[in-house]
Coordinates of C-alpha atoms in Angstrom, one line a residue:
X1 CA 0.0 0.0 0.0
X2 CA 1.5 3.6 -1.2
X3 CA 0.5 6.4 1.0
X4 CA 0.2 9.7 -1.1
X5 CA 2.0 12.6 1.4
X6 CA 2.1 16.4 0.3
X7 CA 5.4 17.5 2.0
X8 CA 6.1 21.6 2.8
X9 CA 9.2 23.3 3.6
X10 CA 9.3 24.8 7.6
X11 CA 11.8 27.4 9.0
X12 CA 12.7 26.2 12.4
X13 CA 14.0 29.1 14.4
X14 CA 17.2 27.8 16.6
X15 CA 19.9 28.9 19.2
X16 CA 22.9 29.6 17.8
X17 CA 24.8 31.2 20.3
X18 CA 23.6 32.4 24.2
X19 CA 26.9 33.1 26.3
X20 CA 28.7 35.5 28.0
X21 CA 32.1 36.9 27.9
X22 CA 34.8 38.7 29.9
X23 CA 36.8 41.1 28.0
X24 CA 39.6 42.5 30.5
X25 CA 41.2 46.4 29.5
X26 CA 43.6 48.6 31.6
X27 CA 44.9 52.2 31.0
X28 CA 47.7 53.7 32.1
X29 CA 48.0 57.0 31.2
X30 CA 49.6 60.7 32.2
X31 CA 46.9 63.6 32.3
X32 CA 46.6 66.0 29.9
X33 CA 48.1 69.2 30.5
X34 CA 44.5 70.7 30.8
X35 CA 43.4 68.6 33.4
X36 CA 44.8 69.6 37.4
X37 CA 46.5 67.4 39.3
X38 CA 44.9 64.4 41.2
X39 CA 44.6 65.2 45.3
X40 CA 41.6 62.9 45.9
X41 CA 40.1 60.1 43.5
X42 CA 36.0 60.7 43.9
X43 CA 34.8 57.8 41.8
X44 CA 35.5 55.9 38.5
X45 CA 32.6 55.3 36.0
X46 CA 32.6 52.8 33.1
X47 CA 30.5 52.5 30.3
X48 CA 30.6 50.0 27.9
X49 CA 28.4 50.8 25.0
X50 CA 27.9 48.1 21.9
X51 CA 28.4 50.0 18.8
X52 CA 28.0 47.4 15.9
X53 CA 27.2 44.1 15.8
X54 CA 28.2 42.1 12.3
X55 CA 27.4 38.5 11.3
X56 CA 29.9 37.1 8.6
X57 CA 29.9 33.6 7.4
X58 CA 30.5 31.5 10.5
X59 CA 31.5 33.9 13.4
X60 CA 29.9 36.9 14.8
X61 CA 31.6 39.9 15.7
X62 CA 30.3 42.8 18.5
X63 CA 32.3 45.9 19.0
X64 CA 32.0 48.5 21.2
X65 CA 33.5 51.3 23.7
X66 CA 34.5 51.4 27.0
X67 CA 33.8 54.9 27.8
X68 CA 35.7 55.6 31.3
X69 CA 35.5 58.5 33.8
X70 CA 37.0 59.6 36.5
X71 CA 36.5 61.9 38.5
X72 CA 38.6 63.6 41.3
X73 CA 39.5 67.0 43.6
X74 CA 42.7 68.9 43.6
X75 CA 44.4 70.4 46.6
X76 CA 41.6 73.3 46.2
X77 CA 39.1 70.7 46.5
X78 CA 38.3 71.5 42.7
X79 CA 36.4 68.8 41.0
X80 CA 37.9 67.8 37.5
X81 CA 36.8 64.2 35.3
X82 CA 39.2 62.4 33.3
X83 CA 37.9 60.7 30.2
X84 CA 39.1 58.2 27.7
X85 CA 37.4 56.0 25.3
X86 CA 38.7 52.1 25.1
X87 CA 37.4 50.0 22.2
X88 CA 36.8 46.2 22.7
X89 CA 35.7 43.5 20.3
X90 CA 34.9 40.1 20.5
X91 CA 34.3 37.5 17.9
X92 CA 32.6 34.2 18.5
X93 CA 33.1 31.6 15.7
X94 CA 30.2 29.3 14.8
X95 CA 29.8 25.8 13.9
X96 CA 27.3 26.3 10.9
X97 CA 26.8 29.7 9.4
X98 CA 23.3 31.7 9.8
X99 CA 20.2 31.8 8.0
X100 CA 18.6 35.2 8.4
X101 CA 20.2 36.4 11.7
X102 CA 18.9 37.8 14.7
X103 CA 21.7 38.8 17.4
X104 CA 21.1 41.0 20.1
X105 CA 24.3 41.7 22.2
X106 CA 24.4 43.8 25.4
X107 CA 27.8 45.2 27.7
X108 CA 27.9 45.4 31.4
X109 CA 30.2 46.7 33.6
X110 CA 32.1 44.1 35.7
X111 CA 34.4 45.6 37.6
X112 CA 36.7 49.0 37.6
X113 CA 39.5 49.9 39.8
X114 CA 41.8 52.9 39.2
X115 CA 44.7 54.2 41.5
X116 CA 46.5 57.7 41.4
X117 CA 50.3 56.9 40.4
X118 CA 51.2 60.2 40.6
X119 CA 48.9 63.6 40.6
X120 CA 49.7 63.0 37.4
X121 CA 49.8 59.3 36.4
X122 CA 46.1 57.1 36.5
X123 CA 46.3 53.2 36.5
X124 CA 42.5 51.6 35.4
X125 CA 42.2 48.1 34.8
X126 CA 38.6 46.4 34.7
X127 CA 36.7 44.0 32.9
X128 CA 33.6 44.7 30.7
X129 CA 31.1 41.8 30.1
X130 CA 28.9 41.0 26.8
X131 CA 26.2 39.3 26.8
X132 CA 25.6 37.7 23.2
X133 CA 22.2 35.9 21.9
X134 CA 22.0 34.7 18.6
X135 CA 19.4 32.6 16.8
X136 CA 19.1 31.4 12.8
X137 CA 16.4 29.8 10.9
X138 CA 17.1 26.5 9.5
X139 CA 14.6 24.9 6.7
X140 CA 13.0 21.6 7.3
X141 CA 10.8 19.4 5.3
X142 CA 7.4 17.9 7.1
X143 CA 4.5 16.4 5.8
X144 CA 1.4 18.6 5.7
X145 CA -1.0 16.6 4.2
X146 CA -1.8 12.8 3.6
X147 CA -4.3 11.7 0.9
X148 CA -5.4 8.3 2.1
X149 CA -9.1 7.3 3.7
X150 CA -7.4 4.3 5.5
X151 CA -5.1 6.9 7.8
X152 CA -6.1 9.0 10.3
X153 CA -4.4 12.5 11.3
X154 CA -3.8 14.8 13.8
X155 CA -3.4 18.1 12.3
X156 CA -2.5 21.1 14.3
X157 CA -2.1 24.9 13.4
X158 CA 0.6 26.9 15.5
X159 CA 1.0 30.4 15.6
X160 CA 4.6 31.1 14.1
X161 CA 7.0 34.2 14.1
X162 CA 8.9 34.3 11.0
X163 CA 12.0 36.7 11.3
X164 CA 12.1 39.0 8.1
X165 CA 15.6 40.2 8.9
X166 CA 17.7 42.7 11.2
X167 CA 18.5 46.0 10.5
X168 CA 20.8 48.4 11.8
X169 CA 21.1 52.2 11.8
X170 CA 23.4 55.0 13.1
X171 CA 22.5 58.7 13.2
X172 CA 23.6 62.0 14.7
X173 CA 21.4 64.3 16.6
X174 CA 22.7 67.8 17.0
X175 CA 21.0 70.7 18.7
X176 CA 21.2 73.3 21.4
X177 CA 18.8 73.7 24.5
X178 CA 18.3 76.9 26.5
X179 CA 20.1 75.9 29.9
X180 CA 18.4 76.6 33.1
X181 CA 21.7 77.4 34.9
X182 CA 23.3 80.9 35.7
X183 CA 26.3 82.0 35.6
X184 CA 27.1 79.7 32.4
X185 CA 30.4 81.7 32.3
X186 CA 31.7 79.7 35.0
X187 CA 30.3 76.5 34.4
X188 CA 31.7 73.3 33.5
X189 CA 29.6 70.1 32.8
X190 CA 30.4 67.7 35.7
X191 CA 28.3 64.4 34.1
X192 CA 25.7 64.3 31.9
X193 CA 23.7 61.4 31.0
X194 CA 21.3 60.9 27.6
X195 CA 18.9 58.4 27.2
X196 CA 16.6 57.6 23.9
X197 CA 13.8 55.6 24.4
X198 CA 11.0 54.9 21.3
X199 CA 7.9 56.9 21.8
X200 CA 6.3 55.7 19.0
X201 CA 6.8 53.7 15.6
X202 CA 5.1 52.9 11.9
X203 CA 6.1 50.3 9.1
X204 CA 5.7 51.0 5.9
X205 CA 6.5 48.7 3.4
X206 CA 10.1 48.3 3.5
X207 CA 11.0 51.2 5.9
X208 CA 10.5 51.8 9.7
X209 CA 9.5 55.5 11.4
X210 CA 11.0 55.8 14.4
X211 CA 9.6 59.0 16.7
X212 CA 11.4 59.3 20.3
X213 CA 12.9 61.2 23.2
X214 CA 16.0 62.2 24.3
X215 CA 16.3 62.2 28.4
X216 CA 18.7 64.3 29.2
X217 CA 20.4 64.7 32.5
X218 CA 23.4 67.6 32.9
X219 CA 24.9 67.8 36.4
X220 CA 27.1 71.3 36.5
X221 CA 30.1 72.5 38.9
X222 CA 30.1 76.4 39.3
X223 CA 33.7 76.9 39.6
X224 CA 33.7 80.3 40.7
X225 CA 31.1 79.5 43.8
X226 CA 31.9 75.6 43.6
X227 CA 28.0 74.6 43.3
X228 CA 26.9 71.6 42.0
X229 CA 23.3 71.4 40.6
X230 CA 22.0 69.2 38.1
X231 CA 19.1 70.0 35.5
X232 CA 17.0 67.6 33.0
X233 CA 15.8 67.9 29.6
X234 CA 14.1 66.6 26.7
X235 CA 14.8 66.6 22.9
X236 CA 12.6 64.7 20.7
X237 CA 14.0 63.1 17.6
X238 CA 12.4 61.3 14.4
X239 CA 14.2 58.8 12.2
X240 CA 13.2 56.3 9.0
X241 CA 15.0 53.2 9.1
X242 CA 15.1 51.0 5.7
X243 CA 14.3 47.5 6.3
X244 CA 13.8 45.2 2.8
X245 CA 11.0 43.0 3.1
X246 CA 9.1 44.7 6.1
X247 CA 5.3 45.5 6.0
X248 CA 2.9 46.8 7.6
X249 CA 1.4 43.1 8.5
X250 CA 5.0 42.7 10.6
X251 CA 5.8 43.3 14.0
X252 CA 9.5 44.9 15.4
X253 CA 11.6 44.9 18.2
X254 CA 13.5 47.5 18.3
X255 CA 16.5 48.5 20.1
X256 CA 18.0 52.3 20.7
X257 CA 21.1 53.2 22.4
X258 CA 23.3 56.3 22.5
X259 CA 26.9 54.8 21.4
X260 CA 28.5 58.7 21.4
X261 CA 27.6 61.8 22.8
X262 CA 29.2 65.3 24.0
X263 CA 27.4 68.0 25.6
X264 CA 29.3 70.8 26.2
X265 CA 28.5 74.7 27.1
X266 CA 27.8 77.5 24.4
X267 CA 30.7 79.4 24.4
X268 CA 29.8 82.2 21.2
X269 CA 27.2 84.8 20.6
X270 CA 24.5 82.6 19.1
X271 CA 24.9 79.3 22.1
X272 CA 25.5 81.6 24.3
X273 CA 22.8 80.5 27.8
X274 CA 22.9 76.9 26.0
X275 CA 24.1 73.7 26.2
X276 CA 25.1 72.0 22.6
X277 CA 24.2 68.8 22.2
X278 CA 25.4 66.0 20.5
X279 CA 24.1 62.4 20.3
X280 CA 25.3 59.3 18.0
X281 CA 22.4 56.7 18.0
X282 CA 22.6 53.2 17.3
X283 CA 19.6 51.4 16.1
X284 CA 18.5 47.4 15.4
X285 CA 15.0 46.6 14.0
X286 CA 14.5 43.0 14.3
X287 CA 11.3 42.3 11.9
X288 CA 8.6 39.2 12.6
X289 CA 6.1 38.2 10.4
X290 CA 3.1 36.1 12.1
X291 CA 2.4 33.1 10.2
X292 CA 0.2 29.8 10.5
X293 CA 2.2 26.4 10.1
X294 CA 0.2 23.4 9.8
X295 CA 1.6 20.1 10.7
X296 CA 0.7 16.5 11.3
X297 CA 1.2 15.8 15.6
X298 CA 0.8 11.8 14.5
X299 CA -0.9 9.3 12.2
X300 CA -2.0 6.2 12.6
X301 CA -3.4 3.6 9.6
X302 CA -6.8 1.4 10.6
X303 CA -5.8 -1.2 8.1
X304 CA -2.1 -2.2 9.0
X305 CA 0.9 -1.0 10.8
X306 CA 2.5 2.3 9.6
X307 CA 6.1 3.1 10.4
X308 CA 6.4 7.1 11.5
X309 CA 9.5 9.1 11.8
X310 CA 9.5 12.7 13.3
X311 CA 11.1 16.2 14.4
X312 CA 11.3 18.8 16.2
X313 CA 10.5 22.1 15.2
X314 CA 11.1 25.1 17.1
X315 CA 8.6 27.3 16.6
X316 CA 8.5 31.5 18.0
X317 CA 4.7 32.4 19.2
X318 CA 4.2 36.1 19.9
X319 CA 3.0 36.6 23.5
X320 CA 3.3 39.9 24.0
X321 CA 5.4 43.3 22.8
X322 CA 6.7 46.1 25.6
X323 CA 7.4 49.3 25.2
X324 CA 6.3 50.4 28.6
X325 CA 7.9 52.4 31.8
X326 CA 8.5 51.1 35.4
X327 CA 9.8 52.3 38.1
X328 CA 11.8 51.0 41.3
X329 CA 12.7 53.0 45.0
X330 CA 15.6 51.9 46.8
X331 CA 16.9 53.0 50.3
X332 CA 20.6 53.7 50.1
X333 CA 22.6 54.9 53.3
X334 CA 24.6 58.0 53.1
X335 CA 25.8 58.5 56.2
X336 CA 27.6 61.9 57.3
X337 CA 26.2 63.3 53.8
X338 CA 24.5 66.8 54.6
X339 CA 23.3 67.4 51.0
X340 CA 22.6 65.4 48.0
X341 CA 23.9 66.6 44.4
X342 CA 23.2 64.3 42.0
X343 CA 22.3 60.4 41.5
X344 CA 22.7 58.1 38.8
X345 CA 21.7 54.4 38.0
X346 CA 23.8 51.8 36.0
X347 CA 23.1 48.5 35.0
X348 CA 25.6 46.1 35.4
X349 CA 23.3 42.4 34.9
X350 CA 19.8 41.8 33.9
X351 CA 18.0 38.0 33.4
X352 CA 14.8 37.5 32.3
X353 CA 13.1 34.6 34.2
X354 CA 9.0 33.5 33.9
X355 CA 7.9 32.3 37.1
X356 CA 3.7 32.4 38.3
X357 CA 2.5 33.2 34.8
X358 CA 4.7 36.8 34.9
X359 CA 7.6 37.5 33.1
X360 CA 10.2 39.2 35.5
X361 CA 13.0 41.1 35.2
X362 CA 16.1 40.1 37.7
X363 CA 18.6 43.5 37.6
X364 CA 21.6 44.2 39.4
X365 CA 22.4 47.9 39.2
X366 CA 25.2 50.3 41.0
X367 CA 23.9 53.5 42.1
X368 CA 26.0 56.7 42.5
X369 CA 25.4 58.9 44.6
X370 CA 27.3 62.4 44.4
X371 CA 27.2 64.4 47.5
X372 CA 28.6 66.7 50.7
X373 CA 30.3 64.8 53.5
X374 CA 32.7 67.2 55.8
X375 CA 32.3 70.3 53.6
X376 CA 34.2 68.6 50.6
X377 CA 32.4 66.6 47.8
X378 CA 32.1 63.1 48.0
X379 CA 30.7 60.2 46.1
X380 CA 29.4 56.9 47.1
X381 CA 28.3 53.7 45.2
X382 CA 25.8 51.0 46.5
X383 CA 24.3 47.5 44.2
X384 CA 20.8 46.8 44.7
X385 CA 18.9 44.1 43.1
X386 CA 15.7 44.9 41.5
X387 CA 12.9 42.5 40.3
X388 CA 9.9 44.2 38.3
X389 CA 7.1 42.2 37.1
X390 CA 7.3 43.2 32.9
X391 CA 4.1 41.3 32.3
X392 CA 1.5 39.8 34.2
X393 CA -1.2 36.9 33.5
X394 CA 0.3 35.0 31.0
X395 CA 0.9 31.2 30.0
X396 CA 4.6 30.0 28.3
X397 CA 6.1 27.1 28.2
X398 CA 9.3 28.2 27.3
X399 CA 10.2 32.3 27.8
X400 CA 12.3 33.9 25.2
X401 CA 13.0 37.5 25.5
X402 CA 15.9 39.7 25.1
X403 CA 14.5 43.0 26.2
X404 CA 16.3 46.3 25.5
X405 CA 16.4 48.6 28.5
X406 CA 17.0 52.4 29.2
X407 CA 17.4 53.7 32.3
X408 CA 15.3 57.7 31.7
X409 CA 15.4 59.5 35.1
X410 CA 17.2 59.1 38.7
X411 CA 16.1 61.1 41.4
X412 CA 16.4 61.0 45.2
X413 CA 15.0 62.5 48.5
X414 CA 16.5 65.0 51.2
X415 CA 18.6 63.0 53.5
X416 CA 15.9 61.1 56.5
X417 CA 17.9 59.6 59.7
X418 CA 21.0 59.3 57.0
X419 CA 19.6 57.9 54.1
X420 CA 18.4 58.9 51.1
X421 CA 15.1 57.1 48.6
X422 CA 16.4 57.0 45.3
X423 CA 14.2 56.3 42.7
X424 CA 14.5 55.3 39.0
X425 CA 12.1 55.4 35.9
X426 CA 13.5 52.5 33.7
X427 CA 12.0 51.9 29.7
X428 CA 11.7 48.1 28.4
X429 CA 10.7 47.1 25.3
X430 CA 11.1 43.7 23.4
X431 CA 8.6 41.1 22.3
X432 CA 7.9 38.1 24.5
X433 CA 7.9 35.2 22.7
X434 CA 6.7 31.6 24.0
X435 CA 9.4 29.3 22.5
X436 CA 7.7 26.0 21.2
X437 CA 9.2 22.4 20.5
X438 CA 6.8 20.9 18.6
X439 CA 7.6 17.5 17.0
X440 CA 6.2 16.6 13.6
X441 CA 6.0 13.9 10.9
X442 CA 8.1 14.1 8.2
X443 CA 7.7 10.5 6.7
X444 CA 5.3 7.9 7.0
X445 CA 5.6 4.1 5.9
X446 CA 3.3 1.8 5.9
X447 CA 3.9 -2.1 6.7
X448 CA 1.5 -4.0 4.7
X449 CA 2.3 -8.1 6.4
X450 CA 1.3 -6.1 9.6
X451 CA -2.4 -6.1 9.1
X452 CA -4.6 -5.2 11.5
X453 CA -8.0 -7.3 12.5
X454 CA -11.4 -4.4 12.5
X455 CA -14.5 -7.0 14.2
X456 CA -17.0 -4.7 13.0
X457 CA -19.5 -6.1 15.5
X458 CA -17.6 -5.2 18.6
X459 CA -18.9 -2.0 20.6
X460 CA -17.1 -0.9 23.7
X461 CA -18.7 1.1 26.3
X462 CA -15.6 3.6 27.5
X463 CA -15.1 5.6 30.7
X464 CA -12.8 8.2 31.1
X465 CA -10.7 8.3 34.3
X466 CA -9.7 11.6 33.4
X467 CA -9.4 14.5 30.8
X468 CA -8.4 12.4 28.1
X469 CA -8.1 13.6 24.5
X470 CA -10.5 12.4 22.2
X471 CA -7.5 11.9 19.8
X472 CA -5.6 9.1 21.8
X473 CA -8.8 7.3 22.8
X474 CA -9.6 7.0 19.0
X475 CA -5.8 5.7 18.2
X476 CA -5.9 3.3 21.3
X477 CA -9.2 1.6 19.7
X478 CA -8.0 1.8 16.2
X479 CA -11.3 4.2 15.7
X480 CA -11.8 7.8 13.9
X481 CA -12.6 10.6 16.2
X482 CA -15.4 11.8 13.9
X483 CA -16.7 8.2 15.1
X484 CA -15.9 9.2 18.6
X485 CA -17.8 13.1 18.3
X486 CA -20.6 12.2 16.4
X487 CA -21.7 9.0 18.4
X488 CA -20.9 11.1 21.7
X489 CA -22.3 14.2 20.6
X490 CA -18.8 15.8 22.0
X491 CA -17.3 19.4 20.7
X492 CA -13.9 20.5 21.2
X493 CA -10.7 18.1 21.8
X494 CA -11.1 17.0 25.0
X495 CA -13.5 14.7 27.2
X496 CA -13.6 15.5 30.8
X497 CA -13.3 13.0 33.8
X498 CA -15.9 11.1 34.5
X499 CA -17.5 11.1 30.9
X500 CA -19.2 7.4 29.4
X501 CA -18.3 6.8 25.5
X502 CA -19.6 4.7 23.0
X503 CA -17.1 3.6 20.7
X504 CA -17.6 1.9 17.7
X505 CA -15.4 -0.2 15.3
X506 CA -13.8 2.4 12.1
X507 CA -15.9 2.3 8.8
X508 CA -13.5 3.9 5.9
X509 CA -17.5 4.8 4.8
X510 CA -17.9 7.0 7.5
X511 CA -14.6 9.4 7.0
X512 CA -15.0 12.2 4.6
X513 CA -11.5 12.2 2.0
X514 CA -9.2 14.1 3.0

């Protein structure tokens, strides 16, 4: 006996690459002769920004910046920063090379130490920490349909997510925004932090309109009355992003991160009361296109034995897209601080976890603190772990979600019995997928000496012990499970406990063809 199959061609989504790497750096370095000498290290600051992420044949490749700062007093207790900028690269070699791509790659602090030489000597060493996810399609031939009275099916639709592609961007924003501090003339820009975050976006067909914000936070020394103050302010921004083979029936996740910036104070006739503003951007469009893949679960023949061979298929089903705020409030002791000048928030780890039907967020994060302790500047650095709750009231079997976080605003209280509540807003966006194995039939042979004996006289009175599907109690008595619903006058998939069948032998009569 020939069985007649229809086969069609599946893209299974797969793990290519989820692991993370130390990359160590050091700097030693004399100051520049604008820069005063070092009395008193305050703090050191790293930032490790990803600034391009390249697939290439059978290795990726993610490169990026260690931005560094310190900052320090002199013997006038003036503060002064240090800066320098220390590139890093990494590039993981694969086993198979990539079928449309989708790599999302994040950096994290993992540890900074620097010690003053000399006033005028600085020795940094540290290690910055990439996090690197990488999935491929991979094509795979099941059996959709099979034209034969004598077998039964079990066909099931999933909901798939077909990646279209990845796309990547950089721009330049430059502008000038009226400053709200006086005395500009004797101001120098401390720290400054700028945060994008994706109000908005549309898909056209084959392009992506991005509209956003700039956050931007601009702490200020007045070196003539050695104040420190820190302002906030917002830019917006607008960008199209050209994606081949996007429309308007696709969804995106979207990632955007500032990989360069300066801001520094307006120092002719026309800035002058401003602060000029500069901003790279670095943006990845991932695109998805929903899709319905039909396969066969299992098959069974009423006349004889029939030989099945399977596989897995990973499957991506949408659960949810993110592009919401949340905010956290942490207690952080500052004792002997009489006044609080500025706060910031960095993260240094994040893991997604799904755990009571809600998708969490697990962050580690430093926060700095910049303040007065003995009448001389000071700063002070505390980890906290943080758990939000990204989504609520929903059922996965297997999360998959590489959110894309920006931290927007950090602010903290007056100083209560020597602490201080900081609080900060934090944007996530990303899609939640549900990551499926679903195991399919991709060939099907029958063994004809293997025949099976139908008494067409036998009826069997059936009771369920519990929810059973109607599909296995049909393939356990070599019955259809139209036989099973019409007979029982059942709807749906399922019989619940407790439930009396009457089951009947199969008729090849009573099946419509396939």
């Amino acid at each position: 006996m020939d069985i007649n199959v229809e086969r069609v061609s599946v893209k299974s989504r797969n793990s290519i690459v989820n692991s993370k790497y130390d990359l160590p750096f050091e700097i030693d370095c004399t100051l520049p002769d604008y820069c005063r000498d070092v009395e008193k290290l305050l703090s050191t600051d790293i930032n490790p920004v990803v600034c391009s992420v390249s697939s290439d044949d059978n290795k990726v490749t993610v490169e990026g910046n260690n931005l560094v700062t310190v900052f320090y007093c002199d013997k006038e207790n003036n503060i002064s920063k240090y800066e320098s900028k220390v590139p890093f690269s990494k590039t993981v070699e694969l086993k198979a090379p990539m079928n449309t791509p989708a790599i999302s790659a994040a950096a994290y602090e993992g540890y900074i130490n620097c010690r003053a030489v000399s006033p005028r000597r600085l020795d940094i060493r540290g290690t910055t920490q990439i996090q690197l996810d990488a999935t491929s399609d991979k094509e795979e031939k099941i059996i959709e349909k099979i034209q034969l009275k004598d077998v039964e099916t079990n066909i099931q639709l999933f909901e798939n997510a077909e990646c279209t592609g990845q796309y990547c961007k950089q721009f330049t924003i430059k502008d000038s925004i009226n400053s709200n501090f006086k005395d500009m003339e004797h101001l120098s820009v401390l720290r400054y932090r700028i945060s994008p975050f994706i109000n908005e976006y549309k898909i056209l067909p084959d392009k992506v309109i991005l509209k956003g914000t700039l956050f931007i936070v601009i702490c200020c020394c007045n070196e003539k009355e050695k104040k420190i103050s820190t302002e906030s302010y917002k830019m917006p921004f607008s960008q199209i992003i050209d994606c081949p083979g996007i429309d308007e029936d696709c969804i995106c996740d979207f990632c955007a991160k500032v990989i360069n910036s300066e801001t520094v104070c307006g120092n002719d006739d026309e800035s002058q009361g401003k602060f000029n503003i500069s901003a790279t951007i670095y943006t990845i469009i991932t695109g998805y296109r929903k899709t319905q893949l039909v396969g066969i679960k299992d098959c069974f023949c009423h006349s004889c034995v029939c030989t099945c061979k399977s596989k897995n298929i990973n499957i991506l089903k949408p659960v949810s897209q993110l592009n919401s705020n949340f905010t956290f409030n942490e207690s952080v002791s500052v004792d002997d601080f009489t006044e609080i000048k500025d706060a910031c928030c960095k993260i240094i780890s994040m893991e997604p976890e799904y755990n009571q039907n809600t998708v969490k967020l697990k962050l580690r994060v430093i926060l700095s603190i910049l303040g007065i302790k003995n009448k001389q500047l000071c700063c002070v650095e505390k980890t906290a772990s943080i758990t939000l709750d990204v989504c609520k009231n929903i059922k996965i079997d297997c999360l998959c979600f590489n959110p894309h976080i920006n931290i927007i605003e950090c602010s903290c209280s007056d100083i209560n019995n020597g602490k201080t509540e900081i609080s900060c807003s934090i944007r996530v966006n990303g899609i939640i997928f549900d990551k499926i194995c679903i195991n399919l039939i991709d060939d099907i042979k029958p063994e004809p000496k293997s025949k099976k004996i139908i008494d067409h006289d036998l009826v069997i009175i059936y009771y369920t012990h519990s929810k059973e599907l109607i599909w296995d109690i049909a393939k356990k008595y070599n019955t259809s499970t139209e036989n099973i619903i019409k007979q029982n006058h059942l709807s749906g998939d399922y019989v619940e406990k407790g439930q009396t069948l009457l089951i009947t032998p199969f008729k090849p009569d009573s099946l419509s063809a396939e």
